[in-house]
Amino acid sequence: MTTRELKVRKGEKVRDAWERLVRWVDSLKIVPDDGIDVRVTPHGTIVRVRDNQMFRHPFRVMVSGSSVRVSPGTVNDLIPVITESGQKRRIDNRDKDGNREIGKDYPALKLDPKKASKDGRIYISLKVKQSVSGGISGVQENKAGEQVSENVEIVQTDSAKGPLDGFGYYPFAFLRASSDGGSIEEVFQIVHHNIRYEFQERRPSTEDLKKDPNAKAAGRHLFIPT
Amino acid sequence: MKRKVPIINHQTWNAMIDEVSRRLPLRFVRTSRRWVHPWTIAPEWSEAAASWVFRIRPGFVNGVEPEISTMAMLASDRTLDRIEEESGKRPEKKQSVNALITEAPQIVVPSTRIIGKGAEAEAMTSNGSGDFAFQFESVPEFFIQFGVTDEKVVFQGNLNSGIQEVQYESAGESPLLSACDVVLYVDRAAAKLDLIQGNPFLDSYSALLVINYGRSTPARKRPWLDVTSKYKPIVEVEMGNLLEGTADPEFDAIKIATIYFLSPPGFSPELPMDDTWTAFVKHEQFWNLCHAPQKIPDPTPIEPIRLITGLAGGIADSIFSSLLAPGNDAFNSALQVLRNRNLAGRFWSL
């Protein structure tokens, strides 16, 4: 029934029109169910549609204009940092001592279109500096007793592997930039879990060094979900 | 007492209806934010290709999206633009192209296997009393409720008295079930054993066993997906076969999903699938994946294993015999190297 049918002509009986109006109002009644809450208040009725399918996972990359935010997650129980205006800030918007940053928004990573690959690929990646023991280097304990390190950082790279500079890289998301580099057309999330990081090293044996004195250690960075 | 119904001017009434229409919040727009897991497959009938096709929600391996072969007419403009830029030529409609799964291609289902009535046997078994039976892929329980029946063929008798085939007819009206598998592959280096024959008098060895890590074809830069009627898990080459020159598999594979197609009841098995069939997907993978060899390849080349045998010649059989001789010093080292040769990788989700 449309509101056009509720209208009347001159001389039409009020009762007929009234009954049509009641039927219409009845048809619009909102029925609560598993996904819909209906709350009647003196100021009006509040209808809330619950979206249970929303998946709020760690390291969710959210693009806003020319910057990205990453929802909090952990790597070996450490919170990664983002460099914002030259300052390293934790992605959970807390300072080094674990206190909430008052008056500041969550840190955002400014995207640099010049750092995109030729075909417009941008990766928001985890960058890890390994320690000698195979974990993450520079881990300290803050005043709150939390483990912290600035060597777990979220950066922009132009490939999934990242640059070959000795650090471990793993992409959280792949962003496709428009052909003019002015906007992000698509976001593909890659990581959905907190991460455990390990560096496996295979150092040259004495025998290897005898054969080749310049033999270098081979190693690999492993990223495992937790 | 009869109650008087008030008289309302029709213009006043209609103005009230207009006001109510404006004020009632009756239009809800709900944008779906439903999360769809990586590798989600959505089959559909394509009129253009006159075939069943599917789309796949992009998944990643080590952060890299796989590629898949499809017809140019089913690829997106993004794929065709990329190929045109790389090769300088836009592919023809029916040409096969490699599309990245982030480019939203449609992929044709090339061939399927039949499950249940009309299926081909997977194996044959004997119960010891002369009865032989073929083994068929069992019909998943989900499809039994739709009336799909198992294929059943039994041989009765024995080899002396003769064998008679007994085929149990199932209901003629039962729907048909077909399926195909979507498989993910990642290239890797494979171990190959090269045998260099020598002269025991001149070379101090009768044969050299050299393990080489490499590939017969260049490795693909990215993982790839393939649609096959039936996926058979990769089996590593046995040591004996390796000695005969067989190479290890040059890739690792993992099944992503099985797509089932169910016909309407009474559909003729002679006819190809059409749009009256219904597709169902059983996913095996739900997360993006990582892949790595089980161990880091040796940074230095493997020293060839010298075999000193009492046998002149040096043909593979004799070498194999000498390897099996427990007294041979080379045996243990050869065995160790051969056992450790394997560069098979493992997949895990992230």
PDB file of N, CA and C in Angstrom, chain A residues 3 6-10 14-15 17-18 21 24 28 30 47 49-51 53-55 121 123 160 170-171 174 176 185-186 188-193 195 200-202 208 216 218-220 222-225, chain B residues 5-8 10 13-14 16-18 20-21 24 26 28 30-31 33-35 38 58 60 62-65 78 100 102-103 222 287-290 292-301 348-350:
ATOM      1  N   THR A   3       1.206   5.638   0.072  1.00  0.00           N
ATOM      2  CA  THR A   3       0.506   6.750   0.751  1.00  0.00           C
ATOM      3  C   THR A   3      -0.510   7.421  -0.170  1.00  0.00           C
ATOM      4  N   LEU A   6      -3.897   6.377   0.616  1.00  0.00           N
ATOM      5  CA  LEU A   6      -4.441   6.863   1.894  1.00  0.00           C
ATOM      6  C   LEU A   6      -5.185   8.200   1.723  1.00  0.00           C
ATOM      7  N   LYS A   7      -4.935   8.792   0.609  1.00  0.00           N
ATOM      8  CA  LYS A   7      -5.570  10.100   0.404  1.00  0.00           C
ATOM      9  C   LYS A   7      -7.055   9.926   0.063  1.00  0.00           C
ATOM     10  N   VAL A   8      -7.805  10.985   0.237  1.00  0.00           N
ATOM     11  CA  VAL A   8      -9.275  10.896   0.055  1.00  0.00           C
ATOM     12  C   VAL A   8      -9.733  11.892  -0.998  1.00  0.00           C
ATOM     13  N   ARG A   9     -10.928  11.587  -1.507  1.00  0.00           N
ATOM     14  CA  ARG A   9     -11.575  12.535  -2.400  1.00  0.00           C
ATOM     15  C   ARG A   9     -12.615  13.295  -1.588  1.00  0.00           C
ATOM     16  N   LYS A  10     -13.021  14.393  -2.111  1.00  0.00           N
ATOM     17  CA  LYS A  10     -14.037  15.216  -1.429  1.00  0.00           C
ATOM     18  C   LYS A  10     -15.323  14.404  -1.267  1.00  0.00           C
ATOM     19  N   VAL A  14     -15.061   9.339   6.276  1.00  0.00           N
ATOM     20  CA  VAL A  14     -13.855   9.374   7.124  1.00  0.00           C
ATOM     21  C   VAL A  14     -13.508   7.963   7.610  1.00  0.00           C
ATOM     22  N   ARG A  15     -14.543   7.164   7.964  1.00  0.00           N
ATOM     23  CA  ARG A  15     -14.293   5.837   8.525  1.00  0.00           C
ATOM     24  C   ARG A  15     -13.482   4.971   7.541  1.00  0.00           C
ATOM     25  N   ALA A  17     -11.490   5.937   5.149  1.00  0.00           N
ATOM     26  CA  ALA A  17     -10.123   6.478   5.072  1.00  0.00           C
ATOM     27  C   ALA A  17      -9.334   6.093   6.326  1.00  0.00           C
ATOM     28  N   TRP A  18     -10.001   6.170   7.467  1.00  0.00           N
ATOM     29  CA  TRP A  18      -9.363   5.839   8.743  1.00  0.00           C
ATOM     30  C   TRP A  18      -8.933   4.365   8.769  1.00  0.00           C
ATOM     31  N   LEU A  21      -5.931   3.852   6.782  1.00  0.00           N
ATOM     32  CA  LEU A  21      -4.759   4.381   7.498  1.00  0.00           C
ATOM     33  C   LEU A  21      -4.278   3.393   8.564  1.00  0.00           C
ATOM     34  N   TRP A  24      -2.511   0.513   6.978  1.00  0.00           N
ATOM     35  CA  TRP A  24      -1.175   0.931   6.516  1.00  0.00           C
ATOM     36  C   TRP A  24      -0.178   0.966   7.678  1.00  0.00           C
ATOM     37  N   LEU A  28       3.318  -1.444   8.628  1.00  0.00           N
ATOM     38  CA  LEU A  28       4.663  -0.890   8.809  1.00  0.00           C
ATOM     39  C   LEU A  28       5.288  -1.246  10.147  1.00  0.00           C
ATOM     40  N   ILE A  30       7.344  -2.713  12.956  1.00  0.00           N
ATOM     41  CA  ILE A  30       8.674  -3.353  12.933  1.00  0.00           C
ATOM     42  C   ILE A  30       8.686  -4.487  13.945  1.00  0.00           C
ATOM     43  N   VAL A  47      15.224   1.668  16.482  1.00  0.00           N
ATOM     44  CA  VAL A  47      15.396   0.373  15.818  1.00  0.00           C
ATOM     45  C   VAL A  47      16.885   0.171  15.587  1.00  0.00           C
ATOM     46  N   VAL A  49      19.668  -2.429  14.039  1.00  0.00           N
ATOM     47  CA  VAL A  49      19.925  -3.644  13.259  1.00  0.00           C
ATOM     48  C   VAL A  49      21.333  -4.108  13.599  1.00  0.00           C
ATOM     49  N   ARG A  50      21.389  -5.296  14.196  1.00  0.00           N
ATOM     50  CA  ARG A  50      22.705  -5.819  14.584  1.00  0.00           C
ATOM     51  C   ARG A  50      23.359  -6.491  13.386  1.00  0.00           C
ATOM     52  N   ASP A  51      24.603  -6.158  13.150  1.00  0.00           N
ATOM     53  CA  ASP A  51      25.331  -6.785  12.061  1.00  0.00           C
ATOM     54  C   ASP A  51      26.358  -7.728  12.652  1.00  0.00           C
ATOM     55  N   GLN A  53      27.790 -10.108  11.373  1.00  0.00           N
ATOM     56  CA  GLN A  53      28.781 -10.645  10.442  1.00  0.00           C
ATOM     57  C   GLN A  53      30.062  -9.821  10.419  1.00  0.00           C
ATOM     58  N   MET A  54      30.015  -8.658  11.025  1.00  0.00           N
ATOM     59  CA  MET A  54      31.200  -7.802  11.034  1.00  0.00           C
ATOM     60  C   MET A  54      32.346  -8.529  11.741  1.00  0.00           C
ATOM     61  N   PHE A  55      33.464  -8.626  11.095  1.00  0.00           N
ATOM     62  CA  PHE A  55      34.589  -9.379  11.635  1.00  0.00           C
ATOM     63  C   PHE A  55      35.678  -8.379  12.035  1.00  0.00           C
ATOM     64  N   ARG A 121      50.697  -0.996  -7.107  1.00  0.00           N
ATOM     65  CA  ARG A 121      50.552  -1.849  -5.925  1.00  0.00           C
ATOM     66  C   ARG A 121      51.188  -1.202  -4.709  1.00  0.00           C
ATOM     67  N   TYR A 123      51.688  -2.143  -0.553  1.00  0.00           N
ATOM     68  CA  TYR A 123      51.501  -3.127   0.522  1.00  0.00           C
ATOM     69  C   TYR A 123      51.701  -2.436   1.858  1.00  0.00           C
ATOM     70  N   ALA A 160      55.218  -7.719  -1.903  1.00  0.00           N
ATOM     71  CA  ALA A 160      54.851  -8.538  -0.740  1.00  0.00           C
ATOM     72  C   ALA A 160      56.089  -8.944   0.054  1.00  0.00           C
ATOM     73  N   TYR A 170      56.266  -8.815   6.196  1.00  0.00           N
ATOM     74  CA  TYR A 170      55.087  -9.598   5.822  1.00  0.00           C
ATOM     75  C   TYR A 170      53.933  -8.627   5.603  1.00  0.00           C
ATOM     76  N   PRO A 171      53.227  -8.753   4.459  1.00  0.00           N
ATOM     77  CA  PRO A 171      52.175  -7.771   4.168  1.00  0.00           C
ATOM     78  C   PRO A 171      50.889  -8.028   4.955  1.00  0.00           C
ATOM     79  N   PHE A 174      47.037  -5.593   0.787  1.00  0.00           N
ATOM     80  CA  PHE A 174      47.460  -5.147  -0.538  1.00  0.00           C
ATOM     81  C   PHE A 174      46.457  -4.086  -0.995  1.00  0.00           C
ATOM     82  N   ARG A 176      45.339  -1.383  -4.027  1.00  0.00           N
ATOM     83  CA  ARG A 176      45.544  -1.070  -5.437  1.00  0.00           C
ATOM     84  C   ARG A 176      45.225   0.406  -5.645  1.00  0.00           C
ATOM     85  N   GLU A 185      41.808   2.227  -4.930  1.00  0.00           N
ATOM     86  CA  GLU A 185      40.608   1.636  -5.529  1.00  0.00           C
ATOM     87  C   GLU A 185      40.131   0.395  -4.785  1.00  0.00           C
ATOM     88  N   GLU A 186      41.076  -0.414  -4.330  1.00  0.00           N
ATOM     89  CA  GLU A 186      40.690  -1.671  -3.682  1.00  0.00           C
ATOM     90  C   GLU A 186      41.648  -1.977  -2.536  1.00  0.00           C
ATOM     91  N   PHE A 188      42.769  -5.358  -0.220  1.00  0.00           N
ATOM     92  CA  PHE A 188      42.676  -6.801   0.019  1.00  0.00           C
ATOM     93  C   PHE A 188      43.418  -7.100   1.323  1.00  0.00           C
ATOM     94  N   GLN A 189      42.663  -7.522   2.321  1.00  0.00           N
ATOM     95  CA  GLN A 189      43.272  -7.849   3.611  1.00  0.00           C
ATOM     96  C   GLN A 189      43.992  -9.189   3.508  1.00  0.00           C
ATOM     97  N   ILE A 190      45.186  -9.282   4.026  1.00  0.00           N
ATOM     98  CA  ILE A 190      45.957 -10.523   3.928  1.00  0.00           C
ATOM     99  C   ILE A 190      46.073 -11.226   5.283  1.00  0.00           C
ATOM    100  N   VAL A 191      46.289 -10.449   6.344  1.00  0.00           N
ATOM    101  CA  VAL A 191      46.475 -11.055   7.672  1.00  0.00           C
ATOM    102  C   VAL A 191      45.214 -10.843   8.509  1.00  0.00           C
ATOM    103  N   HIS A 192      44.774 -11.897   9.197  1.00  0.00           N
ATOM    104  CA  HIS A 192      43.568 -11.818  10.033  1.00  0.00           C
ATOM    105  C   HIS A 192      43.833 -12.220  11.481  1.00  0.00           C
ATOM    106  N   HIS A 193      45.084 -12.486  11.816  1.00  0.00           N
ATOM    107  CA  HIS A 193      45.370 -12.995  13.167  1.00  0.00           C
ATOM    108  C   HIS A 193      46.553 -12.251  13.780  1.00  0.00           C
ATOM    109  N   ILE A 195      50.247 -12.441  15.432  1.00  0.00           N
ATOM    110  CA  ILE A 195      51.358 -13.151  14.780  1.00  0.00           C
ATOM    111  C   ILE A 195      52.436 -13.537  15.783  1.00  0.00           C
ATOM    112  N   GLN A 200      64.723 -18.086  11.488  1.00  0.00           N
ATOM    113  CA  GLN A 200      65.507 -19.327  11.466  1.00  0.00           C
ATOM    114  C   GLN A 200      66.784 -19.057  10.700  1.00  0.00           C
ATOM    115  N   GLU A 201      67.876 -19.337  11.351  1.00  0.00           N
ATOM    116  CA  GLU A 201      69.168 -19.063  10.712  1.00  0.00           C
ATOM    117  C   GLU A 201      69.945 -20.351  10.520  1.00  0.00           C
ATOM    118  N   ARG A 202      70.607 -20.425   9.405  1.00  0.00           N
ATOM    119  CA  ARG A 202      71.496 -21.563   9.172  1.00  0.00           C
ATOM    120  C   ARG A 202      72.875 -20.994   8.893  1.00  0.00           C
ATOM    121  N   ASP A 208      81.904 -25.772   5.929  1.00  0.00           N
ATOM    122  CA  ASP A 208      81.469 -24.857   4.865  1.00  0.00           C
ATOM    123  C   ASP A 208      82.479 -23.722   4.707  1.00  0.00           C
ATOM    124  N   LYS A 216      78.096 -17.213   3.554  1.00  0.00           N
ATOM    125  CA  LYS A 216      77.247 -16.385   4.417  1.00  0.00           C
ATOM    126  C   LYS A 216      76.143 -17.234   5.048  1.00  0.00           C
ATOM    127  N   ALA A 218      72.485 -18.382   5.888  1.00  0.00           N
ATOM    128  CA  ALA A 218      71.191 -18.315   5.194  1.00  0.00           C
ATOM    129  C   ALA A 218      70.119 -18.295   6.277  1.00  0.00           C
ATOM    130  N   GLY A 219      69.058 -17.598   6.028  1.00  0.00           N
ATOM    131  CA  GLY A 219      68.014 -17.534   7.051  1.00  0.00           C
ATOM    132  C   GLY A 219      66.675 -17.230   6.444  1.00  0.00           C
ATOM    133  N   ARG A 220      65.658 -17.386   7.267  1.00  0.00           N
ATOM    134  CA  ARG A 220      64.320 -17.032   6.782  1.00  0.00           C
ATOM    135  C   ARG A 220      63.459 -16.525   7.939  1.00  0.00           C
ATOM    136  N   LEU A 222      59.866 -16.324   9.608  1.00  0.00           N
ATOM    137  CA  LEU A 222      58.606 -17.078   9.615  1.00  0.00           C
ATOM    138  C   LEU A 222      57.549 -16.303  10.402  1.00  0.00           C
ATOM    139  N   PHE A 223      56.379 -16.177   9.814  1.00  0.00           N
ATOM    140  CA  PHE A 223      55.257 -15.491  10.463  1.00  0.00           C
ATOM    141  C   PHE A 223      54.143 -16.520  10.642  1.00  0.00           C
ATOM    142  N   ILE A 224      53.769 -16.741  11.886  1.00  0.00           N
ATOM    143  CA  ILE A 224      52.843 -17.830  12.205  1.00  0.00           C
ATOM    144  C   ILE A 224      51.660 -17.229  12.978  1.00  0.00           C
ATOM    145  N   PRO A 225      50.437 -17.654  12.702  1.00  0.00           N
ATOM    146  CA  PRO A 225      49.301 -17.074  13.429  1.00  0.00           C
ATOM    147  C   PRO A 225      49.230 -17.578  14.865  1.00  0.00           C
TER     148      PRO A 225
ATOM    149  N   VAL B   5     -19.652  10.645  13.611  1.00  0.00           N
ATOM    150  CA  VAL B   5     -18.303  10.623  13.032  1.00  0.00           C
ATOM    151  C   VAL B   5     -17.980  12.056  12.607  1.00  0.00           C
ATOM    152  N   PRO B   6     -16.840  12.581  13.021  1.00  0.00           N
ATOM    153  CA  PRO B   6     -16.540  13.973  12.687  1.00  0.00           C
ATOM    154  C   PRO B   6     -16.335  14.165  11.183  1.00  0.00           C
ATOM    155  N   ILE B   7     -16.568  15.339  10.782  1.00  0.00           N
ATOM    156  CA  ILE B   7     -16.332  15.670   9.366  1.00  0.00           C
ATOM    157  C   ILE B   7     -14.963  16.347   9.288  1.00  0.00           C
ATOM    158  N   ILE B   8     -14.149  15.779   8.458  1.00  0.00           N
ATOM    159  CA  ILE B   8     -12.804  16.357   8.266  1.00  0.00           C
ATOM    160  C   ILE B   8     -12.704  16.797   6.809  1.00  0.00           C
ATOM    161  N   HIS B  10     -11.338  17.218   3.303  1.00  0.00           N
ATOM    162  CA  HIS B  10     -10.444  16.267   2.605  1.00  0.00           C
ATOM    163  C   HIS B  10      -9.054  16.846   2.399  1.00  0.00           C
ATOM    164  N   TRP B  13      -7.135  16.249   5.653  1.00  0.00           N
ATOM    165  CA  TRP B  13      -6.753  14.822   5.754  1.00  0.00           C
ATOM    166  C   TRP B  13      -5.539  14.530   4.874  1.00  0.00           C
ATOM    167  N   ASN B  14      -5.604  14.967   3.626  1.00  0.00           N
ATOM    168  CA  ASN B  14      -4.504  14.675   2.703  1.00  0.00           C
ATOM    169  C   ASN B  14      -3.210  15.371   3.130  1.00  0.00           C
ATOM    170  N   MET B  16      -2.407  15.809   6.207  1.00  0.00           N
ATOM    171  CA  MET B  16      -1.924  14.972   7.315  1.00  0.00           C
ATOM    172  C   MET B  16      -1.164  13.746   6.768  1.00  0.00           C
ATOM    173  N   ILE B  17      -1.735  13.143   5.720  1.00  0.00           N
ATOM    174  CA  ILE B  17      -1.074  11.969   5.117  1.00  0.00           C
ATOM    175  C   ILE B  17       0.291  12.365   4.566  1.00  0.00           C
ATOM    176  N   ASP B  18       0.355  13.514   3.931  1.00  0.00           N
ATOM    177  CA  ASP B  18       1.656  13.984   3.411  1.00  0.00           C
ATOM    178  C   ASP B  18       2.660  14.148   4.537  1.00  0.00           C
ATOM    179  N   VAL B  20       2.629  12.695   7.521  1.00  0.00           N
ATOM    180  CA  VAL B  20       2.993  11.374   8.071  1.00  0.00           C
ATOM    181  C   VAL B  20       4.011  10.684   7.155  1.00  0.00           C
ATOM    182  N   SER B  21       3.788  10.761   5.873  1.00  0.00           N
ATOM    183  CA  SER B  21       4.705  10.124   4.910  1.00  0.00           C
ATOM    184  C   SER B  21       6.116  10.675   5.042  1.00  0.00           C
ATOM    185  N   LEU B  24       7.613   9.587   8.880  1.00  0.00           N
ATOM    186  CA  LEU B  24       7.847   8.199   9.307  1.00  0.00           C
ATOM    187  C   LEU B  24       9.176   7.671   8.755  1.00  0.00           C
ATOM    188  N   LEU B  26      10.603   5.111   7.432  1.00  0.00           N
ATOM    189  CA  LEU B  26      10.208   3.783   6.968  1.00  0.00           C
ATOM    190  C   LEU B  26      11.193   3.169   5.981  1.00  0.00           C
ATOM    191  N   PHE B  28      14.758   1.781   5.264  1.00  0.00           N
ATOM    192  CA  PHE B  28      16.041   1.365   5.832  1.00  0.00           C
ATOM    193  C   PHE B  28      16.967   0.964   4.688  1.00  0.00           C
ATOM    194  N   ARG B  30      20.369  -0.980   4.310  1.00  0.00           N
ATOM    195  CA  ARG B  30      21.382  -1.718   5.056  1.00  0.00           C
ATOM    196  C   ARG B  30      22.483  -2.147   4.096  1.00  0.00           C
ATOM    197  N   THR B  31      23.659  -1.666   4.358  1.00  0.00           N
ATOM    198  CA  THR B  31      24.793  -2.061   3.523  1.00  0.00           C
ATOM    199  C   THR B  31      25.408  -3.308   4.156  1.00  0.00           C
ATOM    200  N   ARG B  33      27.905  -5.803   5.393  1.00  0.00           N
ATOM    201  CA  ARG B  33      29.328  -5.803   5.729  1.00  0.00           C
ATOM    202  C   ARG B  33      29.742  -7.219   6.084  1.00  0.00           C
ATOM    203  N   ARG B  34      28.993  -8.149   5.530  1.00  0.00           N
ATOM    204  CA  ARG B  34      29.248  -9.542   5.846  1.00  0.00           C
ATOM    205  C   ARG B  34      30.662  -9.912   5.401  1.00  0.00           C
ATOM    206  N   TRP B  35      31.375 -10.566   6.282  1.00  0.00           N
ATOM    207  CA  TRP B  35      32.744 -10.940   5.976  1.00  0.00           C
ATOM    208  C   TRP B  35      32.746 -12.232   5.167  1.00  0.00           C
ATOM    209  N   PRO B  38      38.698 -15.598   2.588  1.00  0.00           N
ATOM    210  CA  PRO B  38      39.491 -15.789   1.374  1.00  0.00           C
ATOM    211  C   PRO B  38      39.209 -17.170   0.771  1.00  0.00           C
ATOM    212  N   PRO B  58      39.620 -13.352  -3.539  1.00  0.00           N
ATOM    213  CA  PRO B  58      41.081 -13.475  -3.539  1.00  0.00           C
ATOM    214  C   PRO B  58      41.661 -13.995  -2.223  1.00  0.00           C
ATOM    215  N   PHE B  60      45.670 -15.274  -0.630  1.00  0.00           N
ATOM    216  CA  PHE B  60      47.086 -14.955  -0.855  1.00  0.00           C
ATOM    217  C   PHE B  60      47.972 -16.064  -0.295  1.00  0.00           C
ATOM    218  N   ASN B  62      51.869 -16.269   1.013  1.00  0.00           N
ATOM    219  CA  ASN B  62      53.006 -15.392   1.350  1.00  0.00           C
ATOM    220  C   ASN B  62      52.746 -13.965   0.870  1.00  0.00           C
ATOM    221  N   GLY B  63      51.501 -13.547   0.910  1.00  0.00           N
ATOM    222  CA  GLY B  63      51.139 -12.179   0.513  1.00  0.00           C
ATOM    223  C   GLY B  63      51.023 -11.978  -0.985  1.00  0.00           C
ATOM    224  N   VAL B  64      51.164 -13.054  -1.749  1.00  0.00           N
ATOM    225  CA  VAL B  64      51.093 -12.946  -3.214  1.00  0.00           C
ATOM    226  C   VAL B  64      49.831 -13.663  -3.691  1.00  0.00           C
ATOM    227  N   GLU B  65      49.071 -12.995  -4.566  1.00  0.00           N
ATOM    228  CA  GLU B  65      47.853 -13.630  -5.056  1.00  0.00           C
ATOM    229  C   GLU B  65      48.166 -14.581  -6.202  1.00  0.00           C
ATOM    230  N   ARG B  78      40.661  -5.288 -16.442  1.00  0.00           N
ATOM    231  CA  ARG B  78      41.939  -5.059 -15.758  1.00  0.00           C
ATOM    232  C   ARG B  78      42.983  -6.075 -16.225  1.00  0.00           C
ATOM    233  N   LEU B 100      45.118 -12.724 -12.613  1.00  0.00           N
ATOM    234  CA  LEU B 100      45.367 -12.730 -11.168  1.00  0.00           C
ATOM    235  C   LEU B 100      43.999 -12.779 -10.483  1.00  0.00           C
ATOM    236  N   THR B 102      42.973 -11.338  -7.969  1.00  0.00           N
ATOM    237  CA  THR B 102      42.513 -10.022  -7.497  1.00  0.00           C
ATOM    238  C   THR B 102      41.903  -9.224  -8.649  1.00  0.00           C
ATOM    239  N   GLU B 103      41.980  -9.755  -9.869  1.00  0.00           N
ATOM    240  CA  GLU B 103      41.400  -9.064 -11.024  1.00  0.00           C
ATOM    241  C   GLU B 103      39.991  -9.558 -11.329  1.00  0.00           C
ATOM    242  N   ARG B 222      54.615 -16.638  -9.187  1.00  0.00           N
ATOM    243  CA  ARG B 222      53.543 -16.590  -8.186  1.00  0.00           C
ATOM    244  C   ARG B 222      52.835 -17.940  -8.136  1.00  0.00           C
ATOM    245  N   TRP B 287      41.504 -19.367   5.101  1.00  0.00           N
ATOM    246  CA  TRP B 287      42.392 -18.255   5.440  1.00  0.00           C
ATOM    247  C   TRP B 287      43.463 -18.111   4.375  1.00  0.00           C
ATOM    248  N   ASN B 288      44.072 -16.938   4.357  1.00  0.00           N
ATOM    249  CA  ASN B 288      45.244 -16.782   3.503  1.00  0.00           C
ATOM    250  C   ASN B 288      46.341 -17.715   3.998  1.00  0.00           C
ATOM    251  N   LEU B 289      47.263 -18.024   3.131  1.00  0.00           N
ATOM    252  CA  LEU B 289      48.234 -19.069   3.458  1.00  0.00           C
ATOM    253  C   LEU B 289      49.668 -18.562   3.407  1.00  0.00           C
ATOM    254  N   CYS B 290      50.508 -19.247   4.157  1.00  0.00           N
ATOM    255  CA  CYS B 290      51.958 -19.073   4.031  1.00  0.00           C
ATOM    256  C   CYS B 290      52.495 -20.401   3.497  1.00  0.00           C
ATOM    257  N   ALA B 292      56.375 -22.493   2.947  1.00  0.00           N
ATOM    258  CA  ALA B 292      57.847 -22.501   3.032  1.00  0.00           C
ATOM    259  C   ALA B 292      58.331 -23.939   2.977  1.00  0.00           C
ATOM    260  N   PRO B 293      59.530 -24.148   2.434  1.00  0.00           N
ATOM    261  CA  PRO B 293      60.112 -25.492   2.497  1.00  0.00           C
ATOM    262  C   PRO B 293      60.278 -25.892   3.960  1.00  0.00           C
ATOM    263  N   GLN B 294      60.251 -27.203   4.199  1.00  0.00           N
ATOM    264  CA  GLN B 294      60.360 -27.656   5.590  1.00  0.00           C
ATOM    265  C   GLN B 294      61.700 -27.285   6.202  1.00  0.00           C
ATOM    266  N   LYS B 295      62.687 -27.193   5.344  1.00  0.00           N
ATOM    267  CA  LYS B 295      64.000 -26.803   5.879  1.00  0.00           C
ATOM    268  C   LYS B 295      64.695 -25.861   4.903  1.00  0.00           C
ATOM    269  N   ILE B 296      65.636 -25.144   5.433  1.00  0.00           N
ATOM    270  CA  ILE B 296      66.373 -24.215   4.583  1.00  0.00           C
ATOM    271  C   ILE B 296      67.349 -25.024   3.732  1.00  0.00           C
ATOM    272  N   PRO B 297      67.337 -24.837   2.409  1.00  0.00           N
ATOM    273  CA  PRO B 297      68.283 -25.600   1.580  1.00  0.00           C
ATOM    274  C   PRO B 297      69.724 -25.341   2.004  1.00  0.00           C
ATOM    275  N   ASP B 298      70.550 -26.362   1.877  1.00  0.00           N
ATOM    276  CA  ASP B 298      71.951 -26.257   2.268  1.00  0.00           C
ATOM    277  C   ASP B 298      72.626 -25.118   1.499  1.00  0.00           C
ATOM    278  N   PRO B 299      73.290 -24.202   2.224  1.00  0.00           N
ATOM    279  CA  PRO B 299      73.899 -23.074   1.521  1.00  0.00           C
ATOM    280  C   PRO B 299      75.076 -23.478   0.632  1.00  0.00           C
ATOM    281  N   THR B 300      75.676 -24.634   0.916  1.00  0.00           N
ATOM    282  CA  THR B 300      76.825 -25.055   0.090  1.00  0.00           C
ATOM    283  C   THR B 300      76.431 -26.268  -0.745  1.00  0.00           C
ATOM    284  N   PRO B 301      77.063 -26.416  -1.912  1.00  0.00           N
ATOM    285  CA  PRO B 301      76.709 -27.562  -2.760  1.00  0.00           C
ATOM    286  C   PRO B 301      77.001 -28.880  -2.048  1.00  0.00           C
ATOM    287  N   TRP B 348      50.626 -23.130   5.771  1.00  0.00           N
ATOM    288  CA  TRP B 348      49.902 -22.832   7.004  1.00  0.00           C
ATOM    289  C   TRP B 348      49.142 -21.514   6.811  1.00  0.00           C
ATOM    290  N   SER B 349      48.098 -21.353   7.609  1.00  0.00           N
ATOM    291  CA  SER B 349      47.239 -20.177   7.413  1.00  0.00           C
ATOM    292  C   SER B 349      47.760 -18.998   8.217  1.00  0.00           C
ATOM    293  N   LEU B 350      47.436 -17.774   7.770  1.00  0.00           N
ATOM    294  CA  LEU B 350      47.827 -16.583   8.529  1.00  0.00           C
ATOM    295  C   LEU B 350      46.700 -15.559   8.431  1.00  0.00           C
TER     296      LEU B 350
END
